[in-house]
Amino acid sequence: MWILIATQLLIVGVDASRFWCHKFEDGQCIAPGDAGLTLTTEDKAKMSAFVKAVLSSSWQRPQVVNSSTIRNKVLAGYQGWAGARGTWDHWTNDGQMAPSATDPDVNHWEHFEMIPQMGEYPLGALQATGFKYHGNGSVVNVYANAAEGVVDLHFQWMKDYGMDGVLLQRFISDVINPGKGLDHFNTILAQADAAAAKHGRTYAIMYDMSGAASTWDTDIDADFVSHVKNYTSSERYLKEKGRPVVCIFGLGLVDHAQATVDSSLRFIRSMQANGFYVIGSGPYYWREGTHDALPGYSGVFTAFDAIMPWSVGRYSSALDFSRLGPLVEADAALTQSRGQGLMRT
């Protein structure tokens, strides 16, 4: 799960207190990643305003989120893929066998670093692993995402802890053909719609074209018309400027070259012509066309209604992020001058 804060853009520095630590010993940070960094008075004011904006926008708002705008929202990226299709998808490396502490085959090793708290999950949604808890020796269970009650619980937690909703990811490679993959993600979509209504949250579809073929655009069109479009008229479906929000991840990324400039522009303009607000998510260096961004895609990024640079893996500490301040500020200046939205992940 990743977090998107769609709110006022603020460039913040870091305090002398540690925001990142490379090594701990006896609970103490012995290798801080931010050594030597201090906050200026201006930085402190910006950080304070940022925290206030996020908390006041979520924790103190009415119990039913305003789904008519994406502005001032705290949203999570929701994959819904854990334990999919009756397998161990995303719980083990190969998704085929239960994770175990004794199995020598690396393909069967666990695919997670932390075990979620399982006490609130419905018993029927749990799958037993080969691990046991220290202390009482009880079996470690994990959940199957599409099991009844799991998505509902996640949306309940969003309400309990002040998150507004999700961008519900839909993987093109999983939904292009009839079968367990399509059935699974259709189930997650229906459950998310019901849970958003029940708990007063909001959601929008985010297509992920990782692993997609050169027919990615027509594949999305077919899936959208057949399985998604009807949900966009739901009261809880996220809108912006009166238009349902649809996000697409991957256009312009160096490892997603199957989406050419021409096919990307056709897709964006077609969705917009049909009344949708299109957000593009992908390269962090979209404006420069370097590093993780394909060159020559400036027209594609100009066409989006909003841009959401993908920051996962682009920095690993507060020090790293502080060095990106000029880039983030330039992104904001350009999108603002064009009347585009800009969201940071």
PDB file of C-alpha atoms in Angstrom, residues 20-308:
ATOM      1  CA  TRP A  20      15.256   8.145   8.947  1.00  0.00           C
ATOM      2  CA  CYS A  21      17.692   5.682  10.475  1.00  0.00           C
ATOM      3  CA  HIS A  22      19.933   3.237   8.637  1.00  0.00           C
ATOM      4  CA  LYS A  23      20.847   1.098  11.681  1.00  0.00           C
ATOM      5  CA  PHE A  24      19.420   0.491  15.140  1.00  0.00           C
ATOM      6  CA  GLU A  25      21.037  -1.047  18.213  1.00  0.00           C
ATOM      7  CA  ASP A  26      19.080  -1.721  21.411  1.00  0.00           C
ATOM      8  CA  GLY A  27      16.293   0.473  20.142  1.00  0.00           C
ATOM      9  CA  GLN A  28      18.598   3.444  19.512  1.00  0.00           C
ATOM     10  CA  CYS A  29      19.518   4.969  16.163  1.00  0.00           C
ATOM     11  CA  ILE A  30      23.269   4.547  15.682  1.00  0.00           C
ATOM     12  CA  ALA A  31      23.470   5.374  11.949  1.00  0.00           C
ATOM     13  CA  PRO A  32      21.107   8.249  11.202  1.00  0.00           C
ATOM     14  CA  GLY A  33      20.523   9.040   7.569  1.00  0.00           C
ATOM     15  CA  ASP A  34      19.865  12.715   8.240  1.00  0.00           C
ATOM     16  CA  ALA A  35      22.905  13.683  10.292  1.00  0.00           C
ATOM     17  CA  GLY A  36      23.700  17.374  10.251  1.00  0.00           C
ATOM     18  CA  LEU A  37      20.385  18.572   8.835  1.00  0.00           C
ATOM     19  CA  THR A  38      18.492  21.323  10.645  1.00  0.00           C
ATOM     20  CA  LEU A  39      15.298  23.226  10.002  1.00  0.00           C
ATOM     21  CA  THR A  40      15.224  26.899   9.176  1.00  0.00           C
ATOM     22  CA  THR A  41      12.419  29.024  10.603  1.00  0.00           C
ATOM     23  CA  GLU A  42      10.754  28.980   7.189  1.00  0.00           C
ATOM     24  CA  ASP A  43      11.057  25.183   6.967  1.00  0.00           C
ATOM     25  CA  LYS A  44       9.486  24.775  10.407  1.00  0.00           C
ATOM     26  CA  ALA A  45       6.545  26.938   9.378  1.00  0.00           C
ATOM     27  CA  LYS A  46       6.051  24.939   6.182  1.00  0.00           C
ATOM     28  CA  MET A  47       6.212  21.607   7.999  1.00  0.00           C
ATOM     29  CA  SER A  48       3.751  22.817  10.618  1.00  0.00           C
ATOM     30  CA  ALA A  49       1.357  24.015   7.913  1.00  0.00           C
ATOM     31  CA  PHE A  50       1.694  20.710   6.062  1.00  0.00           C
ATOM     32  CA  VAL A  51       0.839  18.630   9.125  1.00  0.00           C
ATOM     33  CA  LYS A  52      -2.051  20.930   9.984  1.00  0.00           C
ATOM     34  CA  ALA A  53      -3.429  20.733   6.432  1.00  0.00           C
ATOM     35  CA  VAL A  54      -3.339  16.940   6.374  1.00  0.00           C
ATOM     36  CA  LEU A  55      -4.796  16.415   9.824  1.00  0.00           C
ATOM     37  CA  SER A  56      -7.469  19.082   9.607  1.00  0.00           C
ATOM     38  CA  SER A  57      -8.568  17.846   6.194  1.00  0.00           C
ATOM     39  CA  SER A  58      -9.143  14.279   7.341  1.00  0.00           C
ATOM     40  CA  TRP A  59      -9.529  13.900  11.082  1.00  0.00           C
ATOM     41  CA  GLN A  60     -11.824  16.865  11.594  1.00  0.00           C
ATOM     42  CA  ARG A  61     -14.064  16.539   8.562  1.00  0.00           C
ATOM     43  CA  PRO A  62     -17.575  15.067   8.553  1.00  0.00           C
ATOM     44  CA  GLN A  63     -17.976  11.306   8.743  1.00  0.00           C
ATOM     45  CA  VAL A  64     -18.889  11.157   5.051  1.00  0.00           C
ATOM     46  CA  VAL A  65     -16.056  12.245   2.739  1.00  0.00           C
ATOM     47  CA  ASN A  66     -16.864  14.749  -0.004  1.00  0.00           C
ATOM     48  CA  SER A  67     -16.444  12.652  -3.153  1.00  0.00           C
ATOM     49  CA  SER A  68     -16.958  15.606  -5.516  1.00  0.00           C
ATOM     50  CA  THR A  69     -13.289  16.668  -5.431  1.00  0.00           C
ATOM     51  CA  ILE A  70      -9.865  15.097  -5.119  1.00  0.00           C
ATOM     52  CA  ARG A  71      -8.478  18.218  -3.468  1.00  0.00           C
ATOM     53  CA  ASN A  72      -7.345  18.001   0.159  1.00  0.00           C
ATOM     54  CA  LYS A  73      -7.625  14.235   0.206  1.00  0.00           C
ATOM     55  CA  VAL A  74      -5.419  11.627   1.862  1.00  0.00           C
ATOM     56  CA  LEU A  75      -5.704   8.545  -0.347  1.00  0.00           C
ATOM     57  CA  ALA A  76      -4.040   5.138  -0.349  1.00  0.00           C
ATOM     58  CA  GLY A  77      -3.113   3.058  -3.337  1.00  0.00           C
ATOM     59  CA  TYR A  78      -5.058  -0.179  -2.894  1.00  0.00           C
ATOM     60  CA  GLN A  79      -3.848  -3.238  -4.780  1.00  0.00           C
ATOM     61  CA  GLY A  80      -6.217  -5.810  -3.295  1.00  0.00           C
ATOM     62  CA  TRP A  81      -3.977  -8.640  -4.472  1.00  0.00           C
ATOM     63  CA  ALA A  82      -2.949 -10.468  -1.274  1.00  0.00           C
ATOM     64  CA  GLY A  83      -4.001 -14.100  -1.316  1.00  0.00           C
ATOM     65  CA  ALA A  84      -5.742 -13.624  -4.635  1.00  0.00           C
ATOM     66  CA  ARG A  85      -7.446 -16.406  -6.605  1.00  0.00           C
ATOM     67  CA  GLY A  86      -7.201 -18.914  -3.763  1.00  0.00           C
ATOM     68  CA  THR A  87      -3.373 -18.841  -3.869  1.00  0.00           C
ATOM     69  CA  TRP A  88      -0.626 -17.263  -1.777  1.00  0.00           C
ATOM     70  CA  ASP A  89      -0.147 -14.351  -4.206  1.00  0.00           C
ATOM     71  CA  HIS A  90       1.983 -11.632  -2.597  1.00  0.00           C
ATOM     72  CA  TRP A  91       2.379 -13.652   0.591  1.00  0.00           C
ATOM     73  CA  THR A  92       5.150 -15.891  -0.827  1.00  0.00           C
ATOM     74  CA  ASN A  93       7.657 -15.391  -3.610  1.00  0.00           C
ATOM     75  CA  ASP A  94       5.937 -17.738  -6.045  1.00  0.00           C
ATOM     76  CA  GLY A  95       2.423 -17.386  -4.634  1.00  0.00           C
ATOM     77  CA  GLN A  96       1.906 -21.147  -4.691  1.00  0.00           C
ATOM     78  CA  MET A  97       2.709 -22.531  -1.228  1.00  0.00           C
ATOM     79  CA  ALA A  98       2.155 -21.288   2.314  1.00  0.00           C
ATOM     80  CA  PRO A  99       5.112 -19.333   3.758  1.00  0.00           C
ATOM     81  CA  SER A 100       7.226 -21.462   6.070  1.00  0.00           C
ATOM     82  CA  ALA A 101      10.205 -20.972   8.347  1.00  0.00           C
ATOM     83  CA  THR A 102      11.662 -24.369   7.406  1.00  0.00           C
ATOM     84  CA  ASP A 103      11.085 -24.744   3.647  1.00  0.00           C
ATOM     85  CA  PRO A 104      14.528 -24.521   1.925  1.00  0.00           C
ATOM     86  CA  ASP A 105      13.022 -23.463  -1.427  1.00  0.00           C
ATOM     87  CA  VAL A 106      13.416 -19.677  -1.766  1.00  0.00           C
ATOM     88  CA  ASN A 107      10.339 -19.583  -4.015  1.00  0.00           C
ATOM     89  CA  HIS A 108       8.235 -20.564  -1.029  1.00  0.00           C
ATOM     90  CA  TRP A 109       9.711 -18.005   1.355  1.00  0.00           C
ATOM     91  CA  GLU A 110       7.579 -15.195   2.665  1.00  0.00           C
ATOM     92  CA  HIS A 111       7.061 -12.091   0.541  1.00  0.00           C
ATOM     93  CA  PHE A 112       6.462  -9.738   3.464  1.00  0.00           C
ATOM     94  CA  GLU A 113       8.549  -8.050   6.138  1.00  0.00           C
ATOM     95  CA  MET A 114       5.908  -7.462   8.786  1.00  0.00           C
ATOM     96  CA  ILE A 115       2.874  -9.495   9.829  1.00  0.00           C
ATOM     97  CA  PRO A 116      -0.353  -7.486   9.980  1.00  0.00           C
ATOM     98  CA  GLN A 117      -2.464  -7.563  13.130  1.00  0.00           C
ATOM     99  CA  MET A 118      -5.070 -10.210  12.369  1.00  0.00           C
ATOM    100  CA  GLY A 119      -7.331  -9.874  15.401  1.00  0.00           C
ATOM    101  CA  GLU A 120     -10.065  -7.901  13.627  1.00  0.00           C
ATOM    102  CA  TYR A 121     -10.255  -9.969  10.442  1.00  0.00           C
ATOM    103  CA  PRO A 122     -13.160 -12.390   9.921  1.00  0.00           C
ATOM    104  CA  LEU A 123     -12.031 -15.921  10.787  1.00  0.00           C
ATOM    105  CA  GLY A 124     -13.223 -17.179   7.415  1.00  0.00           C
ATOM    106  CA  ALA A 125     -10.806 -14.815   5.649  1.00  0.00           C
ATOM    107  CA  LEU A 126      -7.663 -16.201   7.298  1.00  0.00           C
ATOM    108  CA  GLN A 127      -5.104 -18.658   5.915  1.00  0.00           C
ATOM    109  CA  ALA A 128      -2.624 -20.467   8.180  1.00  0.00           C
ATOM    110  CA  THR A 129       1.095 -20.084   7.414  1.00  0.00           C
ATOM    111  CA  GLY A 130       3.976 -22.267   8.537  1.00  0.00           C
ATOM    112  CA  PHE A 131       5.090 -19.613  11.033  1.00  0.00           C
ATOM    113  CA  LYS A 132       4.307 -19.355  14.742  1.00  0.00           C
ATOM    114  CA  TYR A 133       4.319 -16.372  17.075  1.00  0.00           C
ATOM    115  CA  HIS A 134       7.105 -16.121  19.636  1.00  0.00           C
ATOM    116  CA  GLY A 135       5.802 -16.538  23.144  1.00  0.00           C
ATOM    117  CA  ASN A 136       2.543 -18.427  22.803  1.00  0.00           C
ATOM    118  CA  GLY A 137       3.447 -20.534  19.771  1.00  0.00           C
ATOM    119  CA  SER A 138       0.154 -19.842  18.012  1.00  0.00           C
ATOM    120  CA  VAL A 139      -0.025 -20.142  14.231  1.00  0.00           C
ATOM    121  CA  VAL A 140       0.495 -16.981  12.177  1.00  0.00           C
ATOM    122  CA  ASN A 141      -2.461 -16.350   9.873  1.00  0.00           C
ATOM    123  CA  VAL A 142      -2.717 -13.976   6.925  1.00  0.00           C
ATOM    124  CA  TYR A 143      -5.789 -12.816   5.029  1.00  0.00           C
ATOM    125  CA  ALA A 144      -7.213 -13.493   1.575  1.00  0.00           C
ATOM    126  CA  ASN A 145      -8.060 -10.077   0.158  1.00  0.00           C
ATOM    127  CA  ALA A 146     -11.264 -11.026  -1.672  1.00  0.00           C
ATOM    128  CA  ALA A 147     -12.724 -12.987   1.247  1.00  0.00           C
ATOM    129  CA  GLU A 148     -15.936 -11.542   2.640  1.00  0.00           C
ATOM    130  CA  GLY A 149     -15.296  -8.735   5.107  1.00  0.00           C
ATOM    131  CA  VAL A 150     -11.645  -7.950   4.334  1.00  0.00           C
ATOM    132  CA  VAL A 151     -12.129  -4.940   2.061  1.00  0.00           C
ATOM    133  CA  ASP A 152     -14.913  -3.730   4.348  1.00  0.00           C
ATOM    134  CA  LEU A 153     -12.540  -3.838   7.329  1.00  0.00           C
ATOM    135  CA  HIS A 154      -9.889  -1.879   5.431  1.00  0.00           C
ATOM    136  CA  PHE A 155     -12.415   0.853   4.611  1.00  0.00           C
ATOM    137  CA  GLN A 156     -13.579   0.881   8.218  1.00  0.00           C
ATOM    138  CA  TRP A 157      -9.981   1.473   9.287  1.00  0.00           C
ATOM    139  CA  MET A 158      -9.729   4.336   6.803  1.00  0.00           C
ATOM    140  CA  LYS A 159     -12.698   5.960   8.482  1.00  0.00           C
ATOM    141  CA  ASP A 160     -11.356   5.237  11.978  1.00  0.00           C
ATOM    142  CA  TYR A 161      -7.954   6.770  11.227  1.00  0.00           C
ATOM    143  CA  GLY A 162      -8.921   9.698   9.032  1.00  0.00           C
ATOM    144  CA  MET A 163      -8.051   8.501   5.538  1.00  0.00           C
ATOM    145  CA  ASP A 164     -10.389   9.591   2.768  1.00  0.00           C
ATOM    146  CA  GLY A 165     -10.283   6.580   0.475  1.00  0.00           C
ATOM    147  CA  VAL A 166      -8.281   4.803  -2.194  1.00  0.00           C
ATOM    148  CA  LEU A 167      -7.106   4.749  -5.758  1.00  0.00           C
ATOM    149  CA  LEU A 168      -8.144   1.184  -6.544  1.00  0.00           C
ATOM    150  CA  GLN A 169      -5.469  -0.376  -8.730  1.00  0.00           C
ATOM    151  CA  ARG A 170      -6.487  -2.555 -11.646  1.00  0.00           C
ATOM    152  CA  PHE A 171      -3.708  -4.440 -13.416  1.00  0.00           C
ATOM    153  CA  ILE A 172      -4.207  -4.708 -17.166  1.00  0.00           C
ATOM    154  CA  SER A 173      -2.299  -7.980 -17.415  1.00  0.00           C
ATOM    155  CA  ASP A 174      -4.732  -9.554 -14.924  1.00  0.00           C
ATOM    156  CA  VAL A 175      -8.023  -8.342 -16.386  1.00  0.00           C
ATOM    157  CA  ILE A 176      -7.632  -8.643 -20.175  1.00  0.00           C
ATOM    158  CA  ASN A 177      -8.948 -12.215 -20.330  1.00  0.00           C
ATOM    159  CA  PRO A 178     -11.829 -14.010 -18.595  1.00  0.00           C
ATOM    160  CA  GLY A 179     -10.660 -16.115 -15.675  1.00  0.00           C
ATOM    161  CA  LYS A 180      -9.639 -16.019 -12.027  1.00  0.00           C
ATOM    162  CA  GLY A 181      -7.673 -12.768 -12.358  1.00  0.00           C
ATOM    163  CA  LEU A 182     -10.575 -10.826 -13.819  1.00  0.00           C
ATOM    164  CA  ASP A 183     -13.023 -12.413 -11.373  1.00  0.00           C
ATOM    165  CA  HIS A 184     -10.800 -11.488  -8.439  1.00  0.00           C
ATOM    166  CA  PHE A 185     -10.409  -7.821  -9.324  1.00  0.00           C
ATOM    167  CA  ASN A 186     -14.095  -7.496 -10.196  1.00  0.00           C
ATOM    168  CA  THR A 187     -14.880  -8.852  -6.729  1.00  0.00           C
ATOM    169  CA  ILE A 188     -12.520  -6.333  -5.121  1.00  0.00           C
ATOM    170  CA  LEU A 189     -14.144  -3.514  -7.128  1.00  0.00           C
ATOM    171  CA  ALA A 190     -17.664  -4.486  -6.036  1.00  0.00           C
ATOM    172  CA  GLN A 191     -16.539  -4.830  -2.419  1.00  0.00           C
ATOM    173  CA  ALA A 192     -14.776  -1.453  -2.484  1.00  0.00           C
ATOM    174  CA  ASP A 193     -17.865   0.268  -3.859  1.00  0.00           C
ATOM    175  CA  ALA A 194     -20.041  -1.239  -1.120  1.00  0.00           C
ATOM    176  CA  ALA A 195     -17.504  -0.491   1.625  1.00  0.00           C
ATOM    177  CA  ALA A 196     -17.057   3.119   0.475  1.00  0.00           C
ATOM    178  CA  ALA A 197     -20.817   3.623   0.697  1.00  0.00           C
ATOM    179  CA  LYS A 198     -21.021   1.953   4.107  1.00  0.00           C
ATOM    180  CA  HIS A 199     -18.146   3.884   5.666  1.00  0.00           C
ATOM    181  CA  GLY A 200     -18.471   7.207   3.856  1.00  0.00           C
ATOM    182  CA  ARG A 201     -15.170   6.913   1.968  1.00  0.00           C
ATOM    183  CA  THR A 202     -14.376   7.534  -1.693  1.00  0.00           C
ATOM    184  CA  TYR A 203     -12.464   5.688  -4.416  1.00  0.00           C
ATOM    185  CA  ALA A 204     -11.392   5.879  -8.059  1.00  0.00           C
ATOM    186  CA  ILE A 205      -9.897   3.402 -10.513  1.00  0.00           C
ATOM    187  CA  MET A 206      -6.163   3.426 -11.211  1.00  0.00           C
ATOM    188  CA  TYR A 207      -5.070   1.287 -14.155  1.00  0.00           C
ATOM    189  CA  ASP A 208      -1.557  -0.159 -13.908  1.00  0.00           C
ATOM    190  CA  MET A 209      -0.046  -1.077 -17.266  1.00  0.00           C
ATOM    191  CA  SER A 210       2.931  -2.999 -15.851  1.00  0.00           C
ATOM    192  CA  GLY A 211       3.334  -6.109 -17.991  1.00  0.00           C
ATOM    193  CA  ALA A 212       0.755  -4.900 -20.505  1.00  0.00           C
ATOM    194  CA  ALA A 213       1.016  -5.593 -24.230  1.00  0.00           C
ATOM    195  CA  SER A 214       1.204  -3.084 -27.091  1.00  0.00           C
ATOM    196  CA  THR A 215      -2.611  -3.295 -27.178  1.00  0.00           C
ATOM    197  CA  TRP A 216      -2.731  -1.765 -23.679  1.00  0.00           C
ATOM    198  CA  ASP A 217      -5.054   1.077 -24.693  1.00  0.00           C
ATOM    199  CA  THR A 218      -7.697  -1.079 -26.369  1.00  0.00           C
ATOM    200  CA  ASP A 219      -7.370  -3.579 -23.508  1.00  0.00           C
ATOM    201  CA  ILE A 220      -8.201  -0.829 -21.009  1.00  0.00           C
ATOM    202  CA  ASP A 221     -11.067   0.420 -23.158  1.00  0.00           C
ATOM    203  CA  ALA A 222     -12.622  -3.049 -23.282  1.00  0.00           C
ATOM    204  CA  ASP A 223     -12.250  -3.647 -19.546  1.00  0.00           C
ATOM    205  CA  PHE A 224     -13.460  -0.176 -18.642  1.00  0.00           C
ATOM    206  CA  VAL A 225     -16.639  -0.398 -20.702  1.00  0.00           C
ATOM    207  CA  SER A 226     -17.447  -3.955 -19.628  1.00  0.00           C
ATOM    208  CA  HIS A 227     -16.585  -3.871 -15.933  1.00  0.00           C
ATOM    209  CA  VAL A 228     -15.775  -0.408 -14.575  1.00  0.00           C
ATOM    210  CA  LYS A 229     -17.753   2.373 -16.228  1.00  0.00           C
ATOM    211  CA  ASN A 230     -21.022   1.687 -14.388  1.00  0.00           C
ATOM    212  CA  TYR A 231     -19.273   2.250 -11.053  1.00  0.00           C
ATOM    213  CA  THR A 232     -18.159   5.762 -12.019  1.00  0.00           C
ATOM    214  CA  SER A 233     -21.710   7.036 -11.531  1.00  0.00           C
ATOM    215  CA  SER A 234     -21.713   5.792  -7.931  1.00  0.00           C
ATOM    216  CA  GLU A 235     -22.181   8.480  -5.296  1.00  0.00           C
ATOM    217  CA  ARG A 236     -18.945   7.383  -3.607  1.00  0.00           C
ATOM    218  CA  TYR A 237     -16.855   7.362  -6.797  1.00  0.00           C
ATOM    219  CA  LEU A 238     -14.341  10.225  -6.757  1.00  0.00           C
ATOM    220  CA  LYS A 239     -15.010  13.192  -9.065  1.00  0.00           C
ATOM    221  CA  GLU A 240     -13.123  16.355  -9.959  1.00  0.00           C
ATOM    222  CA  LYS A 241     -14.731  19.307 -11.713  1.00  0.00           C
ATOM    223  CA  GLY A 242     -17.840  17.192 -12.160  1.00  0.00           C
ATOM    224  CA  ARG A 243     -15.959  14.410 -13.967  1.00  0.00           C
ATOM    225  CA  PRO A 244     -15.198  10.911 -12.634  1.00  0.00           C
ATOM    226  CA  VAL A 245     -11.490  10.424 -11.917  1.00  0.00           C
ATOM    227  CA  VAL A 246      -9.525   7.762 -13.796  1.00  0.00           C
ATOM    228  CA  CYS A 247      -5.800   7.335 -13.164  1.00  0.00           C
ATOM    229  CA  ILE A 248      -3.323   5.517 -15.419  1.00  0.00           C
ATOM    230  CA  PHE A 249       0.095   4.375 -14.184  1.00  0.00           C
ATOM    231  CA  GLY A 250       3.022   3.817 -16.525  1.00  0.00           C
ATOM    232  CA  LEU A 251       2.786   6.249 -19.432  1.00  0.00           C
ATOM    233  CA  GLY A 252       6.224   7.714 -20.116  1.00  0.00           C
ATOM    234  CA  LEU A 253       8.164   5.321 -17.859  1.00  0.00           C
ATOM    235  CA  VAL A 254      11.383   3.937 -19.326  1.00  0.00           C
ATOM    236  CA  ASP A 255      10.265   0.329 -18.797  1.00  0.00           C
ATOM    237  CA  HIS A 256       6.775   0.914 -20.222  1.00  0.00           C
ATOM    238  CA  ALA A 257       7.711   1.852 -23.785  1.00  0.00           C
ATOM    239  CA  GLN A 258       4.806  -0.173 -25.210  1.00  0.00           C
ATOM    240  CA  ALA A 259       2.744   2.952 -24.544  1.00  0.00           C
ATOM    241  CA  THR A 260       3.919   5.134 -27.419  1.00  0.00           C
ATOM    242  CA  VAL A 261       3.360   8.879 -27.550  1.00  0.00           C
ATOM    243  CA  ASP A 262       0.600   8.480 -30.145  1.00  0.00           C
ATOM    244  CA  SER A 263      -1.264   5.702 -28.321  1.00  0.00           C
ATOM    245  CA  SER A 264      -0.925   7.572 -25.023  1.00  0.00           C
ATOM    246  CA  LEU A 265      -2.398  10.764 -26.463  1.00  0.00           C
ATOM    247  CA  ARG A 266      -5.245   8.886 -28.134  1.00  0.00           C
ATOM    248  CA  PHE A 267      -6.127   7.190 -24.858  1.00  0.00           C
ATOM    249  CA  ILE A 268      -6.028  10.384 -22.772  1.00  0.00           C
ATOM    250  CA  ARG A 269      -8.065  12.421 -25.258  1.00  0.00           C
ATOM    251  CA  SER A 270     -10.625   9.651 -25.699  1.00  0.00           C
ATOM    252  CA  MET A 271     -11.204   9.369 -21.953  1.00  0.00           C
ATOM    253  CA  GLN A 272     -11.490  13.133 -21.625  1.00  0.00           C
ATOM    254  CA  ALA A 273     -13.900  13.347 -24.562  1.00  0.00           C
ATOM    255  CA  ASN A 274     -16.089  10.825 -22.749  1.00  0.00           C
ATOM    256  CA  GLY A 275     -16.228  13.013 -19.662  1.00  0.00           C
ATOM    257  CA  PHE A 276     -13.460  11.661 -17.427  1.00  0.00           C
ATOM    258  CA  TYR A 277     -10.791  13.489 -15.418  1.00  0.00           C
ATOM    259  CA  VAL A 278      -7.518  11.749 -16.301  1.00  0.00           C
ATOM    260  CA  ILE A 279      -4.547  11.602 -13.935  1.00  0.00           C
ATOM    261  CA  GLY A 280      -1.179  10.371 -15.173  1.00  0.00           C
ATOM    262  CA  SER A 281       1.147   8.614 -12.745  1.00  0.00           C
ATOM    263  CA  GLY A 282       4.610   7.417 -13.602  1.00  0.00           C
ATOM    264  CA  PRO A 283       8.070   8.925 -13.928  1.00  0.00           C
ATOM    265  CA  TYR A 284       9.367  11.161 -11.161  1.00  0.00           C
ATOM    266  CA  TYR A 285      11.417  13.087 -13.735  1.00  0.00           C
ATOM    267  CA  TRP A 286       8.496  13.500 -16.167  1.00  0.00           C
ATOM    268  CA  ARG A 287       9.214  17.183 -16.777  1.00  0.00           C
ATOM    269  CA  GLU A 288      12.876  16.619 -17.664  1.00  0.00           C
ATOM    270  CA  GLY A 289      12.518  13.383 -19.649  1.00  0.00           C
ATOM    271  CA  THR A 290      15.540  11.856 -17.893  1.00  0.00           C
ATOM    272  CA  HIS A 291      16.324   9.089 -15.373  1.00  0.00           C
ATOM    273  CA  ASP A 292      13.067   7.100 -15.088  1.00  0.00           C
ATOM    274  CA  ALA A 293      11.282   9.093 -17.816  1.00  0.00           C
ATOM    275  CA  LEU A 294      11.229   8.432 -21.546  1.00  0.00           C
ATOM    276  CA  PRO A 295      12.263  11.449 -23.659  1.00  0.00           C
ATOM    277  CA  GLY A 296       9.763  12.999 -26.040  1.00  0.00           C
ATOM    278  CA  TYR A 297       6.655  12.600 -23.856  1.00  0.00           C
ATOM    279  CA  SER A 298       6.178  16.251 -22.897  1.00  0.00           C
ATOM    280  CA  GLY A 299       2.993  16.428 -24.981  1.00  0.00           C
ATOM    281  CA  VAL A 300       1.592  13.421 -23.129  1.00  0.00           C
ATOM    282  CA  PHE A 301       2.139  15.038 -19.740  1.00  0.00           C
ATOM    283  CA  THR A 302       0.681  18.303 -20.984  1.00  0.00           C
ATOM    284  CA  ALA A 303      -2.498  16.451 -21.969  1.00  0.00           C
ATOM    285  CA  PHE A 304      -3.240  15.042 -18.499  1.00  0.00           C
ATOM    286  CA  ASP A 305      -5.703  16.839 -16.240  1.00  0.00           C
ATOM    287  CA  ALA A 306      -3.345  16.140 -13.333  1.00  0.00           C
ATOM    288  CA  ILE A 307       0.070  14.550 -12.832  1.00  0.00           C
ATOM    289  CA  MET A 308       1.101  12.245 -10.001  1.00  0.00           C
TER     290      MET A 308
END
